Amino acid sequence: MATVDRYAEIHAAHRWNIPADFNIAHACCGRWANDRARFALYWEDENGSRAALTFFDLQEQANRLSNALAAAGVSRGDRIALILPQRPETIVAHLAVHQLAAVAVPLSFLFGPDALEYRLQNSASKIAFVDPQSLPNLVPIRDRCPALTHVVGVAGATAPGIEAWESLQSASRHFTRVATRAADPAVLIYTSGTTGPPKGALMPQQCLLGNLPGFVHSHDDYPQPGDLFWSPADWAWTGGLMDALLPTLYFGQPIVGYRGRFDPERAFRLIERYQIRNTFLFPTALKLMMKAYPRPRDAFDVNLRSIMSAGEAVGTTVFEWAREALGVTINEMFGQTEMNYIVGNSQALWPAKAGSMGRPYPGHRISVIDDAGNEQPAGEPGDVAVHRIAPDGTPDPVFFIEYFGNPESTRNKFTGDWCRTGDVAIADSDGYLWYQGRADDMFKAAGYRIGPSEIENCLVRHPAVANAAVVPSPDATRGNVIKAFIVLAAGHAPSPALEADIAEHVRRHLAPYEYPKEIEFIDALPMTTTGKVQRKVLREREAQRKRAAG
C-alpha cells in the first residue's frame, strides 16, 4: 500500500509534450532496433511452438512487409485489416502498416462471417491478413467486400487466391518510413457498442502517447528492472493493443505473447514459466483464476509486481484475494476505445480504494456530468466524461479523431468540450470514481435505481458462484425485479435450496431491495470478444420470455 498520497503533486506536475511528428512503428520498434540483443517478444502457442524475437528481427520483417505492401499499391490512409490472434506476424503487420502511414484495422480472429463482412465493408479495407482460424470466416464473404484486393495467409492459412506470408518476406529488408504527423490516423478500432451497429473509432498516432501516463502508473512506475509483461487480452481490441502490446514495446521492453484459449491453470503456468512481473487481466479472468486457485502460490512459483484490470468492475472480493493470495494490489483502470486509460489507480503513489475505479490519471481532466453537461457534486451519479483540454491547458492527445464515416455519432459523443463515456459513476470527496454501470445497464426496480456491479460482486463472493450478471426482469407490479444469471463453480449443482441461499447471501450483505428476486443458472454468460458481459443480450432474452409468458 502507498504510505504517502502523492496524487495531487503528480497530477499538477504533468505536462504534455507531443511532438509534431510521431509514428507508432518508429516509437515502438525502429528506435530500439539497432540494439540486436534487445528482446521484444517471447511467444508460444497452445500446440507447443515457441519463438523469441528481438526488435531487430521485428524491424527487418516489418521492412520487408512494408515494401511488399507498397508494391501491392498500399499508400497513406489505406485501411489494412489484421484478423490475427497473438502471434509474431501480428506485430510485424502493425509495424509495416504504420511505416506506410496506412491505417491498421485490428479485427478479432473470433469474428464470424457477418461481423467480418460489416467491418471490412465499412472500413473499405484494401488488404486482409488471416490465419488458419480466421480464414474460414473470411472466405464466404470475400466477394462481398469489393475494396479487398489482397488476402494474406499467415501460419499456413491457404485457399485459392490467398497469398502466403512467406512470399512477402522476400522483399528488401531496407525501407524508408513514410513521415507522419502526431495527429494523423493510425488505427481504426471497432467498438462493441450497446446500441446500433459497431462504430469504427479512428485513432491518431498520438493516442499511444495519451495512454502512457495511465499505463506507467497502473503498473506502479513501469518499467522497473526485471519487468516482463503478459496479458491474455486480444491484440485486436484496445485492451490488448493499447493497454499491453504497444505501450510495452514503446518502452523497449519485452512482452510475452500466447496464442491459445485462456484457462486459469494455463495462465498461472505461463506466469510461472516466464516469471511474468506485470499483467493486465480483465475481471472475468481474475474471477476464474480465484475460483480455480484460492491459494495460487501453493501451486505455482509466481512473483507478480503489478496487475491492472479493466473492462468491468473488479469488486472487493477479487481485489482482496489478489492482495492476500498474490501479494499484489490490483490497480483498476477505466477507459474506452475513443479515449482510453483515463482513470485508475497507482497503489505505489496513491492509495487504492477497494472497488473504486480510481482517480483521473495525470494529463486528463475528468468529471461526472449530468445530461446538460454540468459537473456533478461528490456523491451524485452522472456520466463519466473527458474534457478536450487537459489540465495543463493543451489539447489532450488521448482522443479519437472521429467515428469513421459517421459524423452524426461523432457529434453526439460530445456535450460541448466534454466527451461522454456512457458509463455512470459517483465521485467521492477525494476524487475517486465509483462505477455504477453502463448508462443502459442501470434500471429501476420498485422505485429503486439499481446498478448491477455491486450486486454481481456480492454474488461472486458466494462459494457456489463462479460468475454472475444482473439484469431487470419486467414485472407488472414493480416495473422490474432484479434477476441474476449465475454460472456455478465446479462441484455445485442448481437447486431451490441453493437459489434461496444465494438470495439470502445478497440480502445479508447489501440493501434489502438489492437481492435477486429471480435466479437462473446458466452454463456461460454471453461475452463480447473483449471479455465484457453482454447484459443487453440477457435483458432482451428476459424481456422476450416475459412477453411470451403473458
CSV table of C-alpha atoms in Angstrom, one decimal, residues 82-470:
chain,number,residue,atom,x,y,z
A,82,LEU,CA,-5.4,-7.7,-39.3
A,83,ILE,CA,-7.6,-10.6,-38.5
A,84,LEU,CA,-5.0,-12.3,-36.3
A,85,PRO,CA,-4.5,-13.5,-32.7
A,86,GLN,CA,-1.4,-13.0,-30.6
A,87,ARG,CA,1.4,-14.1,-32.8
A,88,PRO,CA,4.7,-12.5,-34.1
A,89,GLU,CA,3.2,-11.8,-37.5
A,90,THR,CA,0.6,-9.6,-35.9
A,91,ILE,CA,3.2,-7.2,-34.5
A,92,VAL,CA,5.1,-7.2,-37.8
A,93,ALA,CA,2.0,-6.3,-39.7
A,94,HIS,CA,1.2,-3.5,-37.4
A,95,LEU,CA,4.6,-2.0,-37.7
A,96,ALA,CA,4.6,-2.4,-41.5
A,97,VAL,CA,1.2,-0.7,-41.8
A,98,HIS,CA,2.3,2.3,-39.7
A,99,GLN,CA,5.6,2.7,-41.6
A,100,LEU,CA,3.5,3.2,-44.7
A,101,ALA,CA,1.3,5.8,-43.0
A,102,ALA,CA,-1.6,3.4,-43.7
A,103,VAL,CA,-4.3,2.6,-41.1
A,104,ALA,CA,-4.4,-0.7,-39.2
A,105,VAL,CA,-7.8,-2.3,-38.7
A,106,PRO,CA,-7.4,-4.9,-36.0
A,107,LEU,CA,-10.2,-7.4,-36.0
A,108,SER,CA,-10.8,-10.3,-33.7
A,109,PHE,CA,-9.9,-13.8,-35.1
A,110,LEU,CA,-13.1,-14.9,-33.3
A,111,PHE,CA,-15.4,-12.8,-35.6
A,112,GLY,CA,-17.8,-14.8,-37.7
A,113,PRO,CA,-18.6,-14.0,-41.3
A,114,ASP,CA,-21.3,-11.4,-40.7
A,115,ALA,CA,-19.2,-9.5,-38.2
A,116,LEU,CA,-16.2,-9.5,-40.6
A,117,GLU,CA,-18.3,-8.5,-43.6
A,118,TYR,CA,-19.7,-5.5,-41.8
A,119,ARG,CA,-16.3,-4.2,-40.6
A,120,LEU,CA,-14.5,-4.9,-43.9
A,121,GLN,CA,-17.1,-3.2,-45.9
A,122,ASN,CA,-17.5,-0.2,-43.5
A,123,SER,CA,-13.7,0.3,-43.4
A,124,ALA,CA,-13.2,-0.4,-47.1
A,125,SER,CA,-10.1,-2.4,-46.1
A,126,LYS,CA,-7.8,-3.0,-49.0
A,127,ILE,CA,-5.8,-6.0,-47.7
A,128,ALA,CA,-6.6,-8.5,-45.0
A,129,PHE,CA,-4.2,-10.7,-43.0
A,130,VAL,CA,-5.7,-14.1,-41.8
A,131,ASP,CA,-4.5,-17.2,-40.0
A,132,PRO,CA,-5.9,-20.7,-40.2
A,133,GLN,CA,-8.6,-19.9,-37.6
A,134,SER,CA,-9.9,-16.7,-39.2
A,135,LEU,CA,-9.6,-17.6,-42.9
A,136,PRO,CA,-12.7,-19.9,-43.0
A,137,ASN,CA,-14.8,-16.9,-41.8
A,138,LEU,CA,-13.4,-14.6,-44.5
A,139,VAL,CA,-13.7,-17.0,-47.5
A,140,PRO,CA,-17.5,-16.9,-47.8
A,141,ILE,CA,-17.8,-13.1,-47.7
A,142,ARG,CA,-14.7,-12.1,-49.6
A,143,ASP,CA,-16.6,-11.4,-52.8
A,144,ARG,CA,-18.9,-9.1,-50.9
A,145,CYS,CA,-16.0,-6.8,-49.9
A,146,PRO,CA,-15.2,-5.0,-53.2
A,147,ALA,CA,-12.4,-2.9,-51.7
A,148,LEU,CA,-10.5,-6.0,-50.6
A,149,THR,CA,-7.8,-6.6,-53.3
A,150,HIS,CA,-5.5,-9.0,-51.5
A,151,VAL,CA,-5.7,-11.6,-48.7
A,152,VAL,CA,-2.5,-12.7,-47.0
A,153,GLY,CA,-2.4,-16.1,-45.2
A,154,VAL,CA,-0.3,-16.4,-42.1
A,155,ALA,CA,0.9,-19.6,-40.4
A,156,GLY,CA,0.0,-21.8,-43.4
A,157,ALA,CA,-3.5,-20.4,-44.0
A,158,THR,CA,-4.2,-21.2,-47.6
A,159,ALA,CA,-7.1,-21.2,-50.1
A,160,PRO,CA,-7.5,-20.2,-53.7
A,161,GLY,CA,-6.5,-16.6,-54.2
A,162,ILE,CA,-4.7,-16.4,-50.8
A,163,GLU,CA,-1.1,-15.1,-50.9
A,164,ALA,CA,1.4,-16.7,-48.5
A,165,TRP,CA,3.0,-14.5,-45.8
A,166,GLU,CA,6.4,-16.1,-46.7
A,167,SER,CA,6.2,-14.8,-50.3
A,168,LEU,CA,6.0,-11.2,-48.9
A,169,GLN,CA,9.2,-11.7,-46.9
A,170,SER,CA,11.4,-11.9,-49.9
A,171,ALA,CA,11.2,-8.1,-50.5
A,172,SER,CA,14.1,-5.8,-49.5
A,173,ARG,CA,14.9,-5.5,-45.8
A,174,HIS,CA,15.5,-1.8,-46.2
A,175,PHE,CA,12.6,0.6,-46.1
A,176,THR,CA,12.4,4.4,-45.6
A,177,ARG,CA,9.5,5.1,-43.3
A,178,VAL,CA,6.7,7.5,-44.5
A,179,ALA,CA,6.6,10.6,-42.3
A,180,THR,CA,3.5,11.0,-40.2
A,181,ARG,CA,2.2,13.8,-38.0
A,182,ALA,CA,1.1,13.0,-34.5
A,183,ALA,CA,-2.5,13.8,-35.4
A,184,ASP,CA,-2.5,11.5,-38.5
A,185,PRO,CA,-4.8,8.5,-38.5
A,186,ALA,CA,-3.1,5.2,-37.3
A,187,VAL,CA,-5.7,2.7,-36.2
A,188,LEU,CA,-9.4,2.0,-36.8
A,189,ILE,CA,-10.8,0.1,-33.9
A,190,TYR,CA,-14.5,-1.1,-33.9
A,191,THR,CA,-16.2,-0.6,-30.6
A,192,SER,CA,-18.6,-3.3,-29.4
A,193,GLY,CA,-21.3,-0.7,-28.7
A,194,THR,CA,-24.5,-1.2,-26.8
A,195,THR,CA,-26.9,0.2,-29.4
A,196,GLY,CA,-26.8,0.1,-33.2
A,197,PRO,CA,-24.0,-1.4,-35.3
A,198,PRO,CA,-20.4,-1.2,-34.2
A,199,LYS,CA,-18.7,2.1,-34.9
A,200,GLY,CA,-15.2,2.5,-36.1
A,201,ALA,CA,-13.1,4.8,-33.8
A,202,LEU,CA,-10.4,6.3,-35.9
A,203,MET,CA,-7.4,6.8,-33.6
A,204,PRO,CA,-4.4,9.1,-34.3
A,205,GLN,CA,-0.7,8.2,-33.9
A,206,GLN,CA,-0.5,10.3,-30.8
A,207,CYS,CA,-3.2,8.4,-28.9
A,208,LEU,CA,-0.5,6.0,-27.8
A,209,LEU,CA,1.2,8.9,-26.0
A,210,GLY,CA,-2.1,9.8,-24.5
A,211,ASN,CA,-2.3,6.3,-23.0
A,212,LEU,CA,1.2,6.3,-21.4
A,213,PRO,CA,0.6,8.1,-18.1
A,214,GLY,CA,-2.1,5.6,-17.2
A,215,PHE,CA,0.0,2.6,-18.3
A,216,VAL,CA,3.0,3.8,-16.4
A,217,HIS,CA,1.1,4.5,-13.2
A,218,SER,CA,-1.2,1.5,-13.3
A,219,HIS,CA,1.9,-0.7,-13.3
A,220,ASP,CA,3.4,1.2,-10.5
A,221,ASP,CA,6.1,3.2,-12.3
A,222,TYR,CA,6.7,0.9,-15.3
A,223,PRO,CA,9.2,-0.1,-16.4
A,224,GLN,CA,11.3,-1.4,-13.5
A,225,PRO,CA,14.4,-3.7,-13.8
A,226,GLY,CA,13.3,-7.2,-14.5
A,227,ASP,CA,9.8,-6.3,-15.7
A,228,LEU,CA,8.2,-8.7,-18.2
A,229,PHE,CA,4.6,-8.1,-19.4
A,230,TRP,CA,1.9,-10.6,-20.5
A,231,SER,CA,-1.8,-10.2,-21.0
A,232,PRO,CA,-4.4,-12.6,-22.4
A,233,ALA,CA,-6.2,-9.6,-23.9
A,234,ASP,CA,-6.7,-10.0,-27.6
A,235,TRP,CA,-4.4,-7.7,-29.6
A,236,ALA,CA,-7.3,-6.9,-31.9
A,237,TRP,CA,-9.0,-4.7,-29.3
A,238,THR,CA,-8.0,-1.7,-27.3
A,239,GLY,CA,-7.3,-3.6,-24.1
A,240,GLY,CA,-4.7,-5.8,-25.8
A,241,LEU,CA,-3.3,-3.3,-28.2
A,242,MET,CA,-3.2,-0.1,-26.3
A,243,ASP,CA,-3.1,-1.5,-22.7
A,244,ALA,CA,-0.4,-4.1,-23.3
A,245,LEU,CA,1.3,-4.6,-26.6
A,246,LEU,CA,2.2,-1.1,-27.9
A,247,PRO,CA,3.0,0.6,-24.5
A,248,THR,CA,5.3,-2.3,-23.6
A,249,LEU,CA,7.2,-2.0,-26.9
A,250,TYR,CA,7.2,1.8,-26.7
A,251,PHE,CA,9.5,1.5,-23.6
A,252,GLY,CA,11.7,-1.0,-25.4
A,253,GLN,CA,10.6,-3.8,-23.1
A,254,PRO,CA,9.8,-7.4,-23.9
A,255,ILE,CA,6.3,-8.8,-23.9
A,256,VAL,CA,5.1,-12.4,-23.8
A,257,GLY,CA,2.6,-13.4,-26.4
A,258,TYR,CA,0.4,-16.6,-26.3
A,259,ARG,CA,-1.9,-17.9,-28.9
A,260,GLY,CA,-4.5,-20.1,-27.3
A,261,ARG,CA,-7.6,-20.4,-25.2
A,262,PHE,CA,-7.5,-18.9,-21.8
A,263,ASP,CA,-7.8,-21.1,-18.7
A,264,PRO,CA,-6.6,-20.4,-15.2
A,265,GLU,CA,-4.1,-23.2,-14.9
A,266,ARG,CA,-2.5,-22.3,-18.3
A,267,ALA,CA,-2.4,-18.6,-17.2
A,268,PHE,CA,-0.6,-19.5,-13.9
A,269,ARG,CA,1.8,-21.8,-15.7
A,270,LEU,CA,2.7,-19.1,-18.2
A,271,ILE,CA,3.3,-16.6,-15.4
A,272,GLU,CA,5.5,-19.1,-13.6
A,273,ARG,CA,7.5,-20.3,-16.7
A,274,TYR,CA,8.4,-16.8,-17.9
A,275,GLN,CA,8.4,-15.2,-14.4
A,276,ILE,CA,5.9,-12.6,-15.6
A,277,ARG,CA,6.1,-9.5,-13.5
A,278,ASN,CA,3.3,-7.3,-15.0
A,279,THR,CA,-0.1,-8.2,-16.3
A,280,PHE,CA,-3.4,-6.9,-17.5
A,281,LEU,CA,-6.1,-9.4,-16.5
A,282,PHE,CA,-9.8,-8.5,-17.1
A,283,PRO,CA,-12.1,-9.2,-14.1
A,284,THR,CA,-13.6,-12.3,-15.7
A,285,ALA,CA,-10.2,-13.9,-15.9
A,286,LEU,CA,-9.3,-12.9,-12.4
A,287,LYS,CA,-12.6,-14.5,-11.1
A,288,LEU,CA,-11.8,-17.7,-12.9
A,289,MET,CA,-8.3,-17.8,-11.5
A,290,MET,CA,-9.5,-17.0,-8.0
A,291,LYS,CA,-12.1,-19.8,-8.1
A,292,ALA,CA,-9.7,-22.3,-9.5
A,293,TYR,CA,-6.8,-21.5,-7.2
A,294,PRO,CA,-7.8,-19.7,-4.0
A,295,ARG,CA,-4.1,-20.1,-2.9
A,296,PRO,CA,-2.2,-20.0,-6.1
A,297,ARG,CA,1.3,-19.6,-4.5
A,298,ASP,CA,0.8,-23.0,-3.0
A,299,ALA,CA,0.8,-24.5,-6.5
A,300,PHE,CA,2.8,-22.1,-8.6
A,301,ASP,CA,6.0,-20.1,-8.4
A,302,VAL,CA,4.5,-16.7,-9.2
A,303,ASN,CA,6.1,-13.3,-8.3
A,304,LEU,CA,3.9,-10.6,-9.9
A,305,ARG,CA,4.8,-7.0,-9.3
A,306,SER,CA,1.7,-5.3,-10.9
A,307,ILE,CA,-1.8,-6.2,-12.0
A,308,MET,CA,-4.0,-3.9,-14.0
A,309,SER,CA,-7.6,-4.7,-14.5
A,310,ALA,CA,-10.3,-3.1,-16.6
A,311,GLY,CA,-13.4,-3.7,-18.7
A,312,GLU,CA,-15.8,-4.4,-15.7
A,313,ALA,CA,-15.6,-3.5,-12.1
A,314,VAL,CA,-13.2,-5.8,-10.2
A,315,GLY,CA,-15.1,-5.6,-6.9
A,316,THR,CA,-13.8,-6.1,-3.4
A,317,THR,CA,-13.8,-9.9,-3.5
A,318,VAL,CA,-11.3,-10.2,-6.2
A,319,PHE,CA,-9.4,-7.2,-5.0
A,320,GLU,CA,-8.9,-8.7,-1.6
A,321,TRP,CA,-8.0,-12.1,-3.0
A,322,ALA,CA,-5.2,-10.7,-5.2
A,323,ARG,CA,-3.8,-8.7,-2.3
A,324,GLU,CA,-3.8,-11.7,0.1
A,325,ALA,CA,-3.1,-14.6,-2.3
A,326,LEU,CA,-0.8,-12.9,-4.9
A,327,GLY,CA,0.7,-10.1,-2.8
A,328,VAL,CA,-0.4,-7.6,-5.4
A,329,THR,CA,-2.8,-4.7,-5.0
A,330,ILE,CA,-4.8,-4.5,-8.3
A,331,ASN,CA,-4.8,-1.2,-10.0
A,332,GLU,CA,-8.1,-0.8,-11.6
A,333,MET,CA,-8.3,1.3,-14.8
A,334,PHE,CA,-11.1,2.8,-16.7
A,335,GLY,CA,-11.3,4.0,-20.3
A,336,GLN,CA,-12.8,3.2,-23.6
A,337,THR,CA,-11.5,2.9,-27.2
A,338,GLU,CA,-12.4,6.6,-28.0
A,339,MET,CA,-10.3,7.9,-25.1
A,340,ASN,CA,-8.5,5.1,-23.3
A,341,TYR,CA,-6.6,4.8,-20.0
A,342,ILE,CA,-8.1,7.9,-18.4
A,343,VAL,CA,-8.9,6.9,-14.9
A,344,GLY,CA,-7.3,4.5,-12.5
A,345,ASN,CA,-5.2,3.6,-9.5
A,346,SER,CA,-1.5,3.5,-8.8
A,347,GLN,CA,-1.1,2.0,-5.4
A,348,ALA,CA,2.6,2.8,-5.2
A,349,LEU,CA,1.8,6.5,-5.4
A,350,TRP,CA,-1.7,6.9,-4.0
A,351,PRO,CA,-3.9,4.6,-2.0
A,352,ALA,CA,-6.1,2.2,-4.0
A,353,LYS,CA,-9.6,2.0,-2.6
A,354,ALA,CA,-11.1,-1.4,-3.0
A,355,GLY,CA,-13.9,-1.4,-5.6
A,356,SER,CA,-13.0,2.1,-6.8
A,357,MET,CA,-12.3,2.9,-10.5
A,358,GLY,CA,-9.5,5.3,-9.2
A,359,ARG,CA,-8.8,8.9,-9.9
A,360,PRO,CA,-8.1,10.7,-13.2
A,361,TYR,CA,-4.7,9.8,-14.5
A,362,PRO,CA,-2.2,12.7,-15.0
A,363,GLY,CA,-2.9,14.6,-18.1
A,364,HIS,CA,-6.6,14.1,-18.2
A,365,ARG,CA,-9.5,16.3,-17.0
A,366,ILE,CA,-12.3,14.0,-15.9
A,367,SER,CA,-15.6,14.8,-14.4
A,368,VAL,CA,-19.1,13.3,-13.7
A,369,ILE,CA,-21.7,15.3,-15.6
A,370,ASP,CA,-25.4,15.4,-15.9
A,371,ASP,CA,-27.5,15.3,-19.1
A,372,ALA,CA,-26.9,19.0,-19.7
A,373,GLY,CA,-23.1,18.8,-19.3
A,374,ASN,CA,-23.0,20.2,-15.8
A,375,GLU,CA,-20.4,18.8,-13.4
A,376,GLN,CA,-22.0,16.8,-10.6
A,377,PRO,CA,-21.0,17.3,-6.9
A,378,ALA,CA,-19.5,14.5,-4.9
A,379,GLY,CA,-21.9,11.7,-4.2
A,380,GLU,CA,-24.2,12.4,-7.2
A,381,PRO,CA,-24.2,9.9,-10.1
A,382,GLY,CA,-23.5,11.1,-13.6
A,383,ASP,CA,-21.9,10.2,-16.9
A,384,VAL,CA,-18.1,10.0,-16.8
A,385,ALA,CA,-16.7,12.5,-19.3
A,386,VAL,CA,-13.3,13.7,-20.5
A,387,HIS,CA,-12.6,17.3,-21.4
A,388,ARG,CA,-10.8,18.0,-24.7
A,389,ILE,CA,-8.4,20.3,-22.9
A,390,ALA,CA,-6.0,18.8,-20.4
A,391,PRO,CA,-5.3,20.3,-17.0
A,392,ASP,CA,-2.1,21.9,-18.4
A,393,GLY,CA,-4.2,23.9,-20.9
A,394,THR,CA,-3.1,21.9,-24.0
A,395,PRO,CA,-5.3,19.5,-26.1
A,396,ASP,CA,-5.4,16.0,-24.6
A,397,PRO,CA,-3.8,13.6,-27.1
A,398,VAL,CA,-5.8,10.6,-25.9
A,399,PHE,CA,-8.9,11.4,-28.1
A,400,PHE,CA,-10.1,9.6,-31.2
A,401,ILE,CA,-10.3,11.6,-34.4
A,402,GLU,CA,-13.9,10.5,-35.4
A,403,TYR,CA,-16.2,7.7,-35.9
A,404,PHE,CA,-15.2,6.6,-39.4
A,405,GLY,CA,-17.8,7.8,-41.9
A,406,ASN,CA,-20.2,8.7,-39.1
A,407,PRO,CA,-20.2,12.4,-38.4
A,408,GLU,CA,-23.5,12.3,-36.5
A,409,SER,CA,-22.3,9.8,-34.0
A,410,THR,CA,-19.1,11.7,-33.6
A,411,ARG,CA,-21.1,14.9,-32.8
A,412,ASN,CA,-23.4,13.0,-30.4
A,413,LYS,CA,-20.4,11.7,-28.4
A,414,PHE,CA,-19.7,15.3,-27.2
A,415,THR,CA,-21.5,17.8,-25.0
A,416,GLY,CA,-19.6,20.9,-25.6
A,417,ASP,CA,-15.9,20.0,-24.9
A,418,TRP,CA,-16.9,17.1,-22.8
A,419,CYS,CA,-16.7,13.6,-24.4
A,420,ARG,CA,-19.2,11.2,-22.7
A,421,THR,CA,-18.2,7.7,-22.0
A,422,GLY,CA,-21.8,6.4,-21.4
A,423,ASP,CA,-20.6,4.9,-18.1
A,424,VAL,CA,-22.3,6.1,-14.8
A,425,ALA,CA,-20.2,6.8,-11.7
A,426,ILE,CA,-20.1,8.7,-8.5
A,427,ALA,CA,-17.1,10.8,-7.4
A,428,ASP,CA,-16.3,10.9,-3.7
A,429,SER,CA,-14.8,13.8,-1.8
A,430,ASP,CA,-11.2,12.5,-2.5
A,431,GLY,CA,-11.8,12.4,-6.3
A,432,TYR,CA,-12.1,8.7,-6.6
A,433,LEU,CA,-14.8,7.4,-9.0
A,434,TRP,CA,-17.1,4.6,-8.1
A,435,TYR,CA,-18.5,2.7,-11.1
A,436,GLN,CA,-22.3,2.3,-11.2
A,437,GLY,CA,-22.6,0.6,-14.6
A,438,ARG,CA,-23.2,1.4,-18.2
A,439,ALA,CA,-25.9,4.1,-18.5
A,440,ASP,CA,-28.0,1.5,-20.4
A,441,ASP,CA,-27.3,-1.2,-17.7
A,442,MET,CA,-28.9,0.9,-15.0
A,443,PHE,CA,-32.5,0.2,-14.2
A,444,LYS,CA,-35.3,0.8,-11.7
A,445,ALA,CA,-36.9,-1.9,-9.6
A,446,ALA,CA,-39.8,-1.0,-7.3
A,447,GLY,CA,-38.7,2.6,-7.5
A,448,TYR,CA,-35.1,2.0,-6.6
A,449,ARG,CA,-32.3,2.8,-9.0
A,450,ILE,CA,-30.2,-0.4,-9.4
A,451,GLY,CA,-26.6,-0.7,-10.7
A,452,PRO,CA,-25.6,-4.3,-11.4
A,453,SER,CA,-22.0,-4.2,-10.5
A,454,GLU,CA,-22.3,-4.1,-6.7
A,455,ILE,CA,-24.8,-7.0,-6.7
A,456,GLU,CA,-22.7,-9.1,-9.1
A,457,ASN,CA,-19.7,-8.5,-6.9
A,458,CYS,CA,-21.6,-9.7,-3.8
A,459,LEU,CA,-22.9,-12.8,-5.7
A,460,VAL,CA,-19.3,-13.8,-6.7
A,461,ARG,CA,-18.4,-13.9,-3.0
A,462,HIS,CA,-20.8,-16.8,-2.5
A,463,PRO,CA,-18.7,-20.0,-2.7
A,464,ALA,CA,-21.0,-21.6,-5.3
A,465,VAL,CA,-20.9,-18.7,-7.7
A,466,ALA,CA,-18.2,-18.6,-10.4
A,467,ASN,CA,-19.7,-15.6,-12.3
A,468,ALA,CA,-22.9,-13.6,-12.4
A,469,ALA,CA,-24.8,-11.0,-14.4
A,470,VAL,CA,-27.7,-8.9,-13.1
